[in-house]
Short mmCIF file of C-alpha atoms in Angstrom, two decimals:
data_model
loop_
_atom_site.label_atom_id
_atom_site.label_comp_id
_atom_site.label_asym_id
_atom_site.label_seq_id
_atom_site.Cartn_x
_atom_site.Cartn_y
_atom_site.Cartn_z
CA MET E 29 -12.65 1.57 12.74
CA LYS E 30 -10.71 3.52 10.12
CA THR E 31 -10.73 7.30 10.35
CA CYS E 32 -11.12 9.76 7.48
CA LEU E 33 -10.15 13.41 7.93
CA VAL E 34 -12.18 15.75 5.71
CA VAL E 35 -10.27 18.98 5.03
CA ASP E 36 -12.25 21.75 3.35
CA ASP E 37 -13.00 25.38 4.17
CA SER E 38 -16.64 24.86 3.17
CA ARG E 39 -18.74 23.60 6.06
CA VAL E 40 -21.32 22.30 3.57
CA ILE E 41 -18.72 20.23 1.69
CA ARG E 42 -17.39 18.86 5.00
CA LYS E 43 -20.90 17.79 6.03
CA VAL E 44 -21.61 16.12 2.67
CA ALA E 45 -18.25 14.32 2.73
CA ARG E 46 -18.79 13.29 6.37
CA LYS E 47 -22.09 11.62 5.47
CA ILE E 48 -20.45 9.77 2.55
CA VAL E 49 -17.48 8.43 4.52
CA GLU E 50 -19.56 7.56 7.59
CA ASP E 51 -21.94 5.61 5.36
CA MET E 52 -18.84 3.72 4.13
CA GLY E 53 -18.02 2.75 7.72
CA PHE E 54 -15.36 5.33 8.56
CA ALA E 55 -15.15 7.49 11.64
CA CYS E 56 -14.91 11.08 10.42
CA GLU E 57 -13.07 14.14 11.65
CA GLU E 58 -13.11 17.59 10.05
CA ALA E 59 -10.66 20.44 9.53
CA ALA E 60 -11.40 23.83 7.93
CA ASP E 61 -7.87 24.44 6.59
CA GLY E 62 -4.52 22.76 6.11
CA GLN E 63 -3.08 23.99 9.40
CA GLN E 64 -5.98 22.53 11.41
CA ALA E 65 -5.53 19.30 9.46
CA LEU E 66 -1.80 19.18 10.15
CA ASP E 67 -2.40 19.82 13.85
CA TYR E 68 -4.92 16.96 13.90
CA CYS E 69 -2.56 14.57 12.07
CA ARG E 70 0.24 15.30 14.54
CA LYS E 71 -2.02 13.96 17.30
CA ASN E 72 -3.99 11.23 15.50
CA MET E 73 -2.87 10.10 12.04
CA PRO E 74 -5.96 9.06 10.05
CA GLU E 75 -6.06 6.26 7.50
CA ALA E 76 -7.64 8.50 4.84
CA ILE E 77 -7.79 12.21 4.06
CA LEU E 78 -10.20 13.96 1.67
CA LEU E 79 -8.43 17.20 0.87
CA ASP E 80 -9.50 20.47 -0.74
CA TRP E 81 -6.89 22.54 -2.59
CA ASN E 82 -7.98 26.17 -2.08
CA MET E 83 -8.27 27.06 1.60
CA PRO E 84 -7.19 29.94 3.83
CA VAL E 85 -4.28 29.70 6.32
CA MET E 86 -2.67 26.68 4.60
CA ASN E 87 -3.82 25.33 1.24
CA GLY E 88 -4.16 21.65 0.42
CA LEU E 89 -0.92 21.31 -1.50
CA ASP E 90 1.14 22.91 1.28
CA PHE E 91 -0.61 20.67 3.81
CA LEU E 92 0.16 17.57 1.75
CA ILE E 93 3.84 18.47 1.44
CA ALA E 94 4.06 19.11 5.20
CA LEU E 95 2.10 15.94 6.01
CA ARG E 96 4.40 13.70 3.99
CA GLU E 97 7.38 15.07 5.98
CA GLU E 98 5.77 14.24 9.36
CA GLU E 99 6.53 11.02 11.22
CA GLY E 100 3.94 8.55 9.94
CA GLY E 101 2.83 11.10 7.35
CA ARG E 102 3.32 8.74 4.42
CA LYS E 103 0.70 6.36 5.84
CA PRO E 104 -2.61 8.16 5.12
CA ILE E 105 -4.24 7.73 1.73
CA VAL E 106 -4.82 11.28 0.46
CA VAL E 107 -7.55 11.99 -2.08
CA PHE E 108 -7.69 15.55 -3.38
CA CYS E 109 -11.31 16.71 -3.87
CA THR E 110 -11.14 20.02 -5.68
CA THR E 111 -12.27 22.24 -8.53
CA GLU E 112 -8.63 22.51 -9.70
CA ASN E 113 -8.84 20.52 -12.92
CA ASP E 114 -5.77 21.74 -14.79
CA MET E 115 -3.49 18.82 -15.66
CA SER E 116 -0.48 20.65 -14.20
CA ASN E 117 -2.29 20.92 -10.83
CA ILE E 118 -3.19 17.23 -10.88
CA THR E 119 0.41 16.31 -11.71
CA GLN E 120 1.70 18.63 -8.98
CA ALA E 121 -0.63 17.04 -6.41
CA LEU E 122 0.36 13.49 -7.37
CA ARG E 123 4.06 14.37 -7.27
CA ALA E 124 3.57 15.88 -3.80
CA GLY E 125 2.15 12.59 -2.56
CA ALA E 126 -1.57 12.53 -3.34
CA ASP E 127 -2.89 9.03 -3.96
CA GLU E 128 -5.96 10.02 -5.98
CA TYR E 129 -7.70 13.08 -7.38
CA VAL E 130 -11.47 13.76 -7.53
CA MET E 131 -13.19 16.70 -9.15
CA LYS E 132 -15.94 18.63 -7.35
CA PRO E 133 -18.80 18.12 -7.31
CA PHE E 134 -18.45 14.54 -6.11
CA ASP E 135 -20.91 11.98 -4.78
CA GLY E 136 -20.81 8.81 -2.73
CA ASP E 137 -20.24 6.56 -5.73
CA ILE E 138 -17.20 8.55 -6.84
CA ILE E 139 -15.64 8.60 -3.35
CA GLU E 140 -16.37 4.93 -2.83
CA SER E 141 -14.79 3.98 -6.16
CA LYS E 142 -11.68 6.05 -5.44
CA PHE E 143 -11.36 4.55 -1.95
CA ALA E 144 -11.70 1.08 -3.51
CA GLU E 145 -9.00 1.87 -6.09
CA VAL E 146 -6.51 2.74 -3.34
CA GLY E 147 -7.49 -0.20 -1.13
CA LEU E 148 -9.37 1.60 1.64
CA VAL E 149 -12.61 -0.38 1.16
#
């Protein structure tokens, strides 16, 4: 079973995303900030990561940059799920290694279509 790591400082968003990805057949793990996510990835690299941008401790962009430098860190498909909708932010995320970008609020159809676009489902 493929694993998806949901990284968001909002417990509500994590729970909503968990339900979506579990309904798609993924095992789901959660992290409340980029540092927790990086610690998780160093132990168990997931196949997919849903990533928020604005979080305490380590934000999503810093996490993504650090992840891509880790051994095996180029493997996970990373989908940013954020309220950051400025084109410069989207470009910055894609240049840092994000595979896709989704605006909040999102739903199951949006996540499923993005996962399909990047070959996860």
